[in-house]
Amino acid sequence: MTLTTAGAGAEHHPPRDHPPYRSSRLRHPKRPLVPLRDPEAVELSGPAFGVTDVAALDSDLTRQHPGEPLGERITVSGRVVDRRGRPVRGQLVELWQANASGRYAHQLDRHPAPLDPNFTGFGRCLTDDGGAYSFTTIKPGAYPWHNHTNAWRPAHLHFSLFGTAFAQRLVTQMYFPGDPLFPYDPILRSVSDESARQRLVCAYDHDLSVPEWSLGHRWDIVLDGPSATFFQEGDAR
Amino acid sequence: MPAPTPSQTVGPFYGYALPFPRGGDVAPAGHPDTITLHGYVFDGEGQPVPDALIETWQPGPDGSRAGVPGSLRRDPATGRALGRDGVAFTGFGRVATDADGHWAVRTLPPGGVSYVSLAVFARGLLHHLYTRAYLVDEPGDALLGSLDAAGRATLVARGEAPRTYRFDIHLQGADETVFLEFPQGPA
Ligand SMILES: [Fe+3]
């Protein structure tokens, strides 16, 4: 196994130093990360979540207010697995996003697009025994930001995931297929490898569409990093 | 082997979504052994980072690493986040930094090890960072022993007062914190 540095971060993940994304300039370590190969490390275990951590409607972002939110209703489903393809069971998936106009329900979002009184844009669920998750929400709008002239983020959902180990933690963003803003977005393009970038883009899935209700999108998530069994199974060469 | 999903920044607007009430109260309510672990997050110019998210993970005082569910406890009637039941020790903490870059968790001393594990997320950080806050400068610790004196010092929390530990995180710069990297999954 090759060791990676703060700058290289392996080919799958973005380097933390990515000058086109201006906010990264002062917020990335310049010294190499220190590799930790300790089978006793606490980070090989991780937090657990269960039925008390989610409420019944948390996975439906369109039913958190009295009325229907504006926008195109979508179903987003997929599986969370580890690098061996094993399902990540009973773990927390969190999602947050802008509304259909591209505005976050956050006081610091000053984009002059309308807030939607029927949409907050936050959901959570637990993965099932097969590692599957599912959300009902609306398709978010693109929004401008200050990174460069005409900087617009392609429509995206923010995702937060827990594996079986703290070392498998992942926060990422899911994009929608065919977005014309892809070539201009330094955050998506911080992932240098084209096939890795494609793994951040969901697929329209006609079978996931709910008749007269929502358009289906599939997005599978693969968590990187070791878990408690990693060193016992001969991976730690 | 499936290829991993790349990381992306948590961005500036996670604040209404991820943090939850009493996310820093990891210790059961009123527990006499409660310690406070707190500090500031700084950028490469020494400016506080007001939009970082700190997550902590640790064994229970008995050394258990099983992870008890219930950190983010929700009210089933309203869906509102309640944040723990005040009884169980879940081992998981999550706090956003304040406008001055400050964060704090109240927890119990970890059993079997002398550190609390931290993950740091922030706008501008495309992939989160891991570090450890050692409550004791453990002489025999393999990680601490592998570092030079300056690096080692960045991982050891400073006892400020009885049961109060200060741990600042410097994302970049002369005092840059030592950040950790774990082996990645099978290629
Ligand atoms: Fe966003």
GROMACS .gro file of C-alpha atoms and ligand atoms in nm:
model
  425
    1MET     CA    1   0.000   0.000   0.000
    2THR     CA    2   0.132   0.341  -0.087
    3LEU     CA    3   0.116   0.621   0.159
    4THR     CA    4  -0.053   0.937   0.052
    5THR     CA    5   0.002   1.295   0.156
    6ALA     CA    6  -0.233   1.577   0.234
    7GLY     CA    7  -0.187   1.700  -0.120
    8ALA     CA    8  -0.227   1.374  -0.305
    9GLY     CA    9  -0.514   1.220  -0.104
   10ALA     CA   10  -0.523   0.922  -0.343
   11GLU     CA   11  -0.687   0.933  -0.682
   12HIS     CA   12  -1.040   0.875  -0.560
   13HIS     CA   13  -1.070   1.176  -0.331
   14PRO     CA   14  -1.004   1.542  -0.401
   15PRO     CA   15  -0.676   1.692  -0.289
   16ARG     CA   16  -0.736   1.926   0.002
   17ASP     CA   17  -0.525   2.187  -0.174
   18HIS     CA   18  -0.726   2.284  -0.480
   19PRO     CA   19  -0.654   2.650  -0.572
   20PRO     CA   20  -0.955   2.694  -0.805
   21TYR     CA   21  -1.168   2.647  -0.492
   22ARG     CA   22  -1.055   2.961  -0.317
   23SER     CA   23  -1.174   2.870   0.031
   24SER     CA   24  -0.934   2.577   0.035
   25ARG     CA   25  -0.630   2.807   0.031
   26LEU     CA   26  -0.594   2.866   0.405
   27ARG     CA   27  -0.782   2.560   0.522
   28HIS     CA   28  -0.573   2.265   0.412
   29PRO     CA   29  -0.274   2.124   0.600
   30LYS     CA   30   0.055   2.164   0.418
   31ARG     CA   31   0.235   1.887   0.602
   32PRO     CA   32   0.180   1.526   0.502
   33LEU     CA   33  -0.086   1.339   0.694
   34VAL     CA   34   0.059   1.092   0.942
   35PRO     CA   35  -0.037   0.738   0.842
   36LEU     CA   36  -0.185   0.536   1.125
   37ARG     CA   37  -0.178   0.161   1.091
   38ASP     CA   38  -0.279   0.058   1.440
   39PRO     CA   39  -0.520  -0.237   1.463
   40GLU     CA   40  -0.613  -0.113   1.810
   41ALA     CA   41  -0.705   0.237   1.692
   42VAL     CA   42  -1.034   0.363   1.831
   43GLU     CA   43  -1.115   0.502   1.484
   44LEU     CA   44  -1.170   0.146   1.359
   45SER     CA   45  -1.492   0.144   1.559
   46GLY     CA   46  -1.757   0.407   1.529
   47PRO     CA   47  -2.083   0.553   1.653
   48ALA     CA   48  -2.404   0.355   1.628
   49PHE     CA   49  -2.748   0.480   1.539
   50GLY     CA   50  -3.088   0.328   1.588
   51VAL     CA   51  -3.463   0.373   1.587
   52THR     CA   52  -3.454   0.660   1.836
   53ASP     CA   53  -3.225   0.865   1.614
   54VAL     CA   54  -3.474   0.914   1.332
   55ALA     CA   55  -3.839   1.009   1.320
   56ALA     CA   56  -4.085   0.851   1.079
   57LEU     CA   57  -4.106   1.147   0.841
   58ASP     CA   58  -3.739   1.238   0.841
   59SER     CA   59  -3.678   1.069   0.507
   60ASP     CA   60  -3.956   1.261   0.331
   61LEU     CA   61  -3.846   1.623   0.295
   62THR     CA   62  -4.173   1.710   0.123
   63ARG     CA   63  -4.385   1.635   0.431
   64GLN     CA   64  -4.217   1.842   0.699
   65HIS     CA   65  -4.455   2.136   0.659
   66PRO     CA   66  -4.831   2.175   0.610
   67GLY     CA   67  -4.814   2.234   0.234
   68GLU     CA   68  -4.637   2.087  -0.065
   69PRO     CA   69  -4.299   2.239  -0.145
   70LEU     CA   70  -4.239   2.396  -0.483
   71GLY     CA   71  -4.033   2.206  -0.736
   72GLU     CA   72  -3.995   1.874  -0.906
   73ARG     CA   73  -4.057   1.593  -0.657
   74ILE     CA   74  -3.791   1.323  -0.668
   75THR     CA   75  -3.712   0.992  -0.503
   76VAL     CA   76  -3.343   0.935  -0.436
   77SER     CA   77  -3.248   0.579  -0.341
   78GLY     CA   78  -2.941   0.365  -0.336
   79ARG     CA   79  -2.721   0.138  -0.132
   80VAL     CA   80  -2.437   0.218   0.104
   81VAL     CA   81  -2.160  -0.041   0.089
   82ASP     CA   82  -1.797  -0.066   0.194
   83ARG     CA   83  -1.499  -0.128  -0.033
   84ARG     CA   84  -1.567  -0.500  -0.025
   85GLY     CA   85  -1.923  -0.441  -0.138
   86ARG     CA   86  -2.066  -0.539   0.199
   87PRO     CA   87  -2.382  -0.351   0.294
   88VAL     CA   88  -2.351  -0.084   0.564
   89ARG     CA   89  -2.649  -0.173   0.783
   90GLY     CA   90  -2.845   0.041   1.025
   91GLN     CA   91  -2.623   0.345   0.984
   92LEU     CA   92  -2.722   0.705   0.955
   93VAL     CA   93  -2.761   0.884   0.622
   94GLU     CA   94  -2.815   1.259   0.639
   95LEU     CA   95  -2.910   1.486   0.350
   96TRP     CA   96  -2.937   1.865   0.322
   97GLN     CA   97  -2.998   2.084   0.022
   98ALA     CA   98  -3.119   2.410  -0.128
   99ASN     CA   99  -3.482   2.447  -0.231
  100ALA     CA  100  -3.609   2.443  -0.589
  101SER     CA  101  -3.497   2.804  -0.634
  102GLY     CA  102  -3.146   2.738  -0.514
  103ARG     CA  103  -3.185   2.892  -0.167
  104TYR     CA  104  -3.085   2.731   0.163
  105ALA     CA  105  -3.295   2.774   0.476
  106HIS     CA  106  -2.985   2.922   0.641
  107GLN     CA  107  -2.959   3.282   0.756
  108LEU     CA  108  -2.621   3.329   0.591
  109ASP     CA  109  -2.753   3.232   0.248
  110ARG     CA  110  -2.822   3.575   0.098
  111HIS     CA  111  -2.898   3.456  -0.255
  112PRO     CA  112  -3.207   3.660  -0.348
  113ALA     CA  113  -3.411   3.359  -0.448
  114PRO     CA  114  -3.734   3.284  -0.260
  115LEU     CA  115  -3.741   3.077   0.053
  116ASP     CA  116  -4.010   2.810   0.046
  117PRO     CA  117  -4.221   2.801   0.364
  118ASN     CA  118  -4.296   2.437   0.290
  119PHE     CA  119  -3.938   2.323   0.253
  120THR     CA  120  -3.651   2.317   0.500
  121GLY     CA  121  -3.422   2.084   0.308
  122PHE     CA  122  -3.297   1.845   0.570
  123GLY     CA  123  -3.360   1.471   0.598
  124ARG     CA  124  -3.218   1.160   0.755
  125CYS     CA  125  -3.273   0.787   0.751
  126LEU     CA  126  -3.111   0.463   0.858
  127THR     CA  127  -2.987   0.213   0.603
  128ASP     CA  128  -3.179  -0.116   0.601
  129ASP     CA  129  -3.038  -0.469   0.622
  130GLY     CA  130  -2.929  -0.451   0.261
  131GLY     CA  131  -2.762  -0.114   0.310
  132ALA     CA  132  -3.040   0.064   0.121
  133TYR     CA  133  -3.154   0.420   0.187
  134SER     CA  134  -3.433   0.623   0.030
  135PHE     CA  135  -3.544   0.986   0.041
  136THR     CA  136  -3.833   1.177  -0.107
  137THR     CA  137  -3.748   1.540  -0.173
  138ILE     CA  138  -3.751   1.801  -0.448
  139LYS     CA  139  -3.482   1.871  -0.702
  140PRO     CA  140  -3.273   2.163  -0.578
  141GLY     CA  141  -3.190   2.462  -0.795
  142ALA     CA  142  -2.845   2.582  -0.896
  143TYR     CA  143  -2.718   2.878  -0.697
  144PRO     CA  144  -2.448   3.142  -0.738
  145TRP     CA  145  -2.150   3.181  -0.507
  146HIS     CA  146  -1.857   3.416  -0.482
  147ASN     CA  147  -1.572   3.193  -0.590
  148HIS     CA  148  -1.522   3.350  -0.934
  149THR     CA  149  -1.715   3.544  -1.196
  150ASN     CA  150  -2.037   3.364  -1.282
  151ALA     CA  151  -1.972   3.091  -1.030
  152TRP     CA  152  -2.287   2.878  -1.006
  153ARG     CA  153  -2.299   2.551  -0.824
  154PRO     CA  154  -2.460   2.270  -1.023
  155ALA     CA  155  -2.769   2.136  -0.849
  156HIS     CA  156  -2.660   1.901  -0.572
  157LEU     CA  157  -2.765   1.722  -0.256
  158HIS     CA  158  -2.526   1.723   0.039
  159PHE     CA  159  -2.487   1.379   0.200
  160SER     CA  160  -2.333   1.270   0.529
  161LEU     CA  161  -2.261   0.900   0.590
  162PHE     CA  162  -2.142   0.679   0.871
  163GLY     CA  163  -1.987   0.339   0.818
  164THR     CA  164  -1.901   0.082   1.080
  165ALA     CA  165  -1.586   0.277   1.170
  166PHE     CA  166  -1.515   0.644   1.239
  167ALA     CA  167  -1.237   0.607   0.978
  168GLN     CA  168  -1.508   0.543   0.715
  169ARG     CA  169  -1.688   0.871   0.770
  170LEU     CA  170  -1.790   1.046   0.449
  171VAL     CA  171  -1.940   1.384   0.368
  172THR     CA  172  -2.001   1.440  -0.002
  173GLN     CA  173  -2.238   1.582  -0.263
  174MET     CA  174  -2.459   1.412  -0.520
  175TYR     CA  175  -2.514   1.572  -0.860
  176PHE     CA  176  -2.777   1.525  -1.131
  177PRO     CA  177  -2.693   1.382  -1.473
  178GLY     CA  178  -2.618   1.609  -1.766
  179ASP     CA  179  -2.580   1.934  -1.574
  180PRO     CA  180  -2.423   2.198  -1.804
  181LEU     CA  181  -2.249   2.355  -1.504
  182PHE     CA  182  -2.020   2.055  -1.443
  183PRO     CA  183  -1.724   2.191  -1.642
  184TYR     CA  184  -1.728   2.517  -1.444
  185ASP     CA  185  -1.759   2.385  -1.089
  186PRO     CA  186  -1.428   2.376  -0.899
  187ILE     CA  187  -1.577   2.167  -0.619
  188LEU     CA  188  -1.686   1.881  -0.846
  189ARG     CA  189  -1.371   1.924  -1.052
  190SER     CA  190  -1.154   1.898  -0.742
  191VAL     CA  191  -1.196   1.526  -0.803
  192SER     CA  192  -0.936   1.493  -1.076
  193ASP     CA  193  -1.031   1.152  -1.210
  194GLU     CA  194  -1.323   1.155  -1.455
  195SER     CA  195  -1.458   0.815  -1.351
  196ALA     CA  196  -1.439   0.917  -0.986
  197ARG     CA  197  -1.632   1.236  -1.068
  198GLN     CA  198  -1.895   1.025  -1.240
  199ARG     CA  199  -1.948   0.839  -0.914
  200LEU     CA  200  -2.085   1.163  -0.769
  201VAL     CA  201  -2.358   1.179  -1.034
  202CYS     CA  202  -2.683   0.991  -0.979
  203ALA     CA  203  -2.867   0.808  -1.257
  204TYR     CA  204  -3.226   0.863  -1.358
  205ASP     CA  205  -3.400   0.534  -1.280
  206HIS     CA  206  -3.741   0.495  -1.437
  207ASP     CA  207  -3.824   0.200  -1.213
  208LEU     CA  208  -3.772   0.417  -0.905
  209SER     CA  209  -4.018   0.677  -1.027
  210VAL     CA  210  -4.344   0.671  -0.833
  211PRO     CA  211  -4.648   0.700  -1.062
  212GLU     CA  212  -4.800   1.047  -1.059
  213TRP     CA  213  -4.577   1.140  -0.769
  214SER     CA  214  -4.200   1.154  -0.816
  215LEU     CA  215  -3.910   1.098  -1.056
  216GLY     CA  216  -3.664   0.831  -0.948
  217HIS     CA  217  -3.290   0.869  -0.914
  218ARG     CA  218  -3.043   0.603  -0.807
  219TRP     CA  219  -2.719   0.681  -0.630
  220ASP     CA  220  -2.505   0.413  -0.467
  221ILE     CA  221  -2.241   0.513  -0.215
  222VAL     CA  222  -1.915   0.330  -0.142
  223LEU     CA  223  -1.739   0.413   0.185
  224ASP     CA  224  -1.363   0.415   0.192
  225GLY     CA  225  -1.139   0.334   0.486
  226PRO     CA  226  -1.076   0.048   0.726
  227SER     CA  227  -1.304  -0.102   0.987
  228ALA     CA  228  -1.233  -0.327   1.283
  229THR     CA  229  -1.198  -0.634   1.061
  230PHE     CA  230  -0.959  -0.466   0.817
  231PHE     CA  231  -0.637  -0.580   0.977
  232GLN     CA  232  -0.761  -0.934   1.040
  233GLU     CA  233  -0.849  -1.003   0.680
  234GLY     CA  234  -0.512  -0.949   0.525
  235ASP     CA  235  -0.576  -0.606   0.383
  236ALA     CA  236  -0.304  -0.448   0.592
  237ARG     CA  237  -0.017  -0.556   0.374
  238MET     CA  238  -1.414  -0.423  -0.546
  239PRO     CA  239  -1.633  -0.115  -0.578
  240ALA     CA  240  -1.447   0.214  -0.606
  241PRO     CA  241  -1.513   0.465  -0.330
  242THR     CA  242  -1.741   0.764  -0.354
  243PRO     CA  243  -1.523   1.076  -0.348
  244SER     CA  244  -1.544   1.324  -0.064
  245GLN     CA  245  -1.676   1.678  -0.115
  246THR     CA  246  -1.675   1.975   0.120
  247VAL     CA  247  -1.943   2.007   0.386
  248GLY     CA  248  -1.990   2.363   0.254
  249PRO     CA  249  -2.109   2.667   0.449
  250PHE     CA  250  -2.474   2.573   0.504
  251TYR     CA  251  -2.473   2.246   0.698
  252GLY     CA  252  -2.560   2.442   1.012
  253TYR     CA  253  -2.937   2.391   1.008
  254ALA     CA  254  -2.894   2.025   0.924
  255LEU     CA  255  -2.611   1.840   1.098
  256PRO     CA  256  -2.560   1.999   1.441
  257PHE     CA  257  -2.819   1.896   1.694
  258PRO     CA  258  -2.921   2.024   2.037
  259ARG     CA  259  -2.671   1.927   2.308
  260GLY     CA  260  -2.451   1.760   2.047
  261GLY     CA  261  -2.155   1.839   2.269
  262ASP     CA  262  -2.307   1.685   2.581
  263VAL     CA  263  -2.163   1.338   2.541
  264ALA     CA  264  -2.148   1.269   2.916
  265PRO     CA  265  -2.472   1.160   3.081
  266ALA     CA  266  -2.642   1.455   3.248
  267GLY     CA  267  -2.477   1.556   3.573
  268HIS     CA  268  -2.218   1.277   3.568
  269PRO     CA  269  -1.954   1.357   3.833
  270ASP     CA  270  -1.665   1.245   3.610
  271THR     CA  271  -1.755   1.483   3.327
  272ILE     CA  272  -1.466   1.656   3.158
  273THR     CA  273  -1.476   1.949   2.918
  274LEU     CA  274  -1.273   1.930   2.600
  275HIS     CA  275  -1.273   2.254   2.406
  276GLY     CA  276  -1.071   2.479   2.180
  277TYR     CA  277  -1.060   2.694   1.871
  278VAL     CA  278  -1.016   2.613   1.503
  279PHE     CA  279  -0.776   2.840   1.312
  280ASP     CA  280  -0.689   2.879   0.945
  281GLY     CA  281  -0.345   2.933   0.790
  282GLU     CA  282  -0.345   3.302   0.881
  283GLY     CA  283  -0.441   3.236   1.241
  284GLN     CA  284  -0.798   3.352   1.184
  285PRO     CA  285  -1.075   3.161   1.362
  286VAL     CA  286  -1.283   2.928   1.147
  287PRO     CA  287  -1.648   3.000   1.231
  288ASP     CA  288  -1.799   2.733   1.009
  289ALA     CA  289  -1.617   2.416   1.108
  290LEU     CA  290  -1.794   2.106   1.235
  291ILE     CA  291  -1.615   1.892   1.492
  292GLU     CA  292  -1.715   1.533   1.555
  293THR     CA  293  -1.574   1.331   1.842
  294TRP     CA  294  -1.566   0.958   1.894
  295GLN     CA  295  -1.426   0.763   2.189
  296PRO     CA  296  -1.469   0.451   2.401
  297GLY     CA  297  -1.684   0.460   2.711
  298PRO     CA  298  -1.516   0.485   3.049
  299ASP     CA  299  -1.529   0.103   3.064
  300GLY     CA  300  -1.334   0.083   2.736
  301SER     CA  301  -1.640  -0.025   2.536
  302ARG     CA  302  -1.623   0.070   2.169
  303ALA     CA  303  -1.958  -0.077   2.074
  304GLY     CA  304  -2.129   0.257   2.031
  305VAL     CA  305  -2.468   0.290   2.197
  306PRO     CA  306  -2.734   0.436   1.965
  307GLY     CA  307  -2.932   0.740   2.062
  308SER     CA  308  -2.696   1.035   2.013
  309LEU     CA  309  -2.941   1.222   1.791
  310ARG     CA  310  -3.262   1.115   1.966
  311ARG     CA  311  -3.574   1.252   1.792
  312ASP     CA  312  -3.916   1.339   1.926
  313PRO     CA  313  -4.150   1.099   1.742
  314ALA     CA  314  -4.443   1.342   1.770
  315THR     CA  315  -4.276   1.651   1.628
  316GLY     CA  316  -3.966   1.507   1.461
  317ARG     CA  317  -3.761   1.761   1.651
  318ALA     CA  318  -3.412   1.667   1.758
  319LEU     CA  319  -3.393   1.609   2.132
  320GLY     CA  320  -3.031   1.503   2.154
  321ARG     CA  321  -2.959   1.199   2.376
  322ASP     CA  322  -3.155   1.064   2.667
  323GLY     CA  323  -2.920   1.194   2.938
  324VAL     CA  324  -2.849   0.839   3.055
  325ALA     CA  325  -2.663   0.637   2.793
  326PHE     CA  326  -2.306   0.711   2.689
  327THR     CA  327  -2.303   0.699   2.308
  328GLY     CA  328  -1.939   0.803   2.259
  329PHE     CA  329  -2.032   1.038   1.976
  330GLY     CA  330  -2.018   1.417   1.986
  331ARG     CA  331  -2.092   1.673   1.717
  332VAL     CA  332  -2.056   2.049   1.752
  333ALA     CA  333  -2.023   2.339   1.512
  334THR     CA  334  -1.773   2.612   1.588
  335ASP     CA  335  -1.911   2.944   1.707
  336ALA     CA  336  -1.857   3.279   1.532
  337ASP     CA  337  -1.522   3.298   1.713
  338GLY     CA  338  -1.413   2.952   1.602
  339HIS     CA  339  -1.474   2.794   1.943
  340TRP     CA  340  -1.611   2.447   2.011
  341ALA     CA  341  -1.665   2.243   2.326
  342VAL     CA  342  -1.775   1.895   2.425
  343ARG     CA  343  -1.850   1.765   2.773
  344THR     CA  344  -1.770   1.399   2.794
  345LEU     CA  345  -1.631   1.122   3.013
  346PRO     CA  346  -1.268   1.014   3.014
  347PRO     CA  347  -1.214   0.745   2.748
  348GLY     CA  348  -1.149   0.398   2.886
  349GLY     CA  349  -0.840   0.206   2.779
  350VAL     CA  350  -0.690   0.487   2.573
  351SER     CA  351  -0.583   0.840   2.653
  352TYR     CA  352  -0.727   1.017   2.350
  353VAL     CA  353  -1.052   1.135   2.198
  354SER     CA  354  -1.072   1.100   1.818
  355LEU     CA  355  -1.176   1.403   1.619
  356ALA     CA  356  -1.299   1.458   1.265
  357VAL     CA  357  -1.291   1.814   1.132
  358PHE     CA  358  -1.520   1.934   0.853
  359ALA     CA  359  -1.537   2.287   0.712
  360ARG     CA  360  -1.620   2.498   0.414
  361GLY     CA  361  -1.301   2.505   0.210
  362LEU     CA  362  -1.201   2.159   0.326
  363LEU     CA  363  -1.271   1.917   0.040
  364HIS     CA  364  -1.205   1.610   0.253
  365HIS     CA  365  -1.243   1.604   0.628
  366LEU     CA  366  -0.943   1.563   0.857
  367TYR     CA  367  -0.879   1.329   1.149
  368THR     CA  368  -0.680   1.409   1.457
  369ARG     CA  369  -0.664   1.304   1.820
  370ALA     CA  370  -0.685   1.504   2.139
  371TYR     CA  371  -0.465   1.326   2.394
  372LEU     CA  372  -0.571   1.404   2.748
  373VAL     CA  373  -0.239   1.269   2.876
  374ASP     CA  374   0.102   1.296   2.708
  375GLU     CA  375   0.130   0.918   2.711
  376PRO     CA  376   0.499   0.821   2.716
  377GLY     CA  377   0.450   0.482   2.551
  378ASP     CA  378   0.202   0.585   2.284
  379ALA     CA  379   0.315   0.469   1.940
  380LEU     CA  380   0.168   0.762   1.749
  381LEU     CA  381   0.300   1.028   1.984
  382GLY     CA  382   0.636   0.852   1.990
  383SER     CA  383   0.660   0.868   1.611
  384LEU     CA  384   0.632   1.249   1.605
  385ASP     CA  385   0.884   1.524   1.664
  386ALA     CA  386   0.836   1.740   1.970
  387ALA     CA  387   0.645   2.012   1.786
  388GLY     CA  388   0.410   1.769   1.617
  389ARG     CA  389   0.358   1.578   1.939
  390ALA     CA  390   0.266   1.898   2.119
  391THR     CA  391  -0.018   1.965   1.874
  392LEU     CA  392  -0.193   1.643   1.979
  393VAL     CA  393  -0.175   1.687   2.355
  394ALA     CA  394  -0.457   1.884   2.514
  395ARG     CA  395  -0.353   2.135   2.776
  396GLY     CA  396  -0.505   2.101   3.122
  397GLU     CA  397  -0.649   2.447   3.186
  398ALA     CA  398  -0.836   2.378   3.505
  399PRO     CA  399  -0.947   2.066   3.687
  400ARG     CA  400  -1.134   1.847   3.436
  401THR     CA  401  -1.098   2.107   3.159
  402TYR     CA  402  -0.878   2.040   2.855
  403ARG     CA  403  -0.792   2.287   2.581
  404PHE     CA  404  -0.733   2.154   2.230
  405ASP     CA  405  -0.688   2.405   1.948
  406ILE     CA  406  -0.687   2.290   1.587
  407HIS     CA  407  -0.467   2.470   1.333
  408LEU     CA  408  -0.566   2.364   0.983
  409GLN     CA  409  -0.248   2.519   0.842
  410GLY     CA  410   0.052   2.728   0.946
  411ALA     CA  411   0.344   2.719   1.186
  412ASP     CA  412   0.140   2.546   1.456
  413GLU     CA  413  -0.034   2.314   1.210
  414THR     CA  414  -0.202   2.026   1.390
  415VAL     CA  415  -0.087   1.674   1.310
  416PHE     CA  416  -0.361   1.512   1.105
  417LEU     CA  417  -0.396   1.139   1.060
  418GLU     CA  418  -0.455   0.912   0.767
  419PHE     CA  419  -0.594   0.561   0.784
  420PRO     CA  420  -0.524   0.287   0.533
  421GLN     CA  421  -0.778   0.291   0.256
  422GLY     CA  422  -0.993   0.002   0.151
  423PRO     CA  423  -0.884  -0.278  -0.081
  424ALA     CA  424  -0.773  -0.144  -0.417
  425FE      FE  425  -2.455   2.336  -0.145
   0.00000   0.00000   0.00000
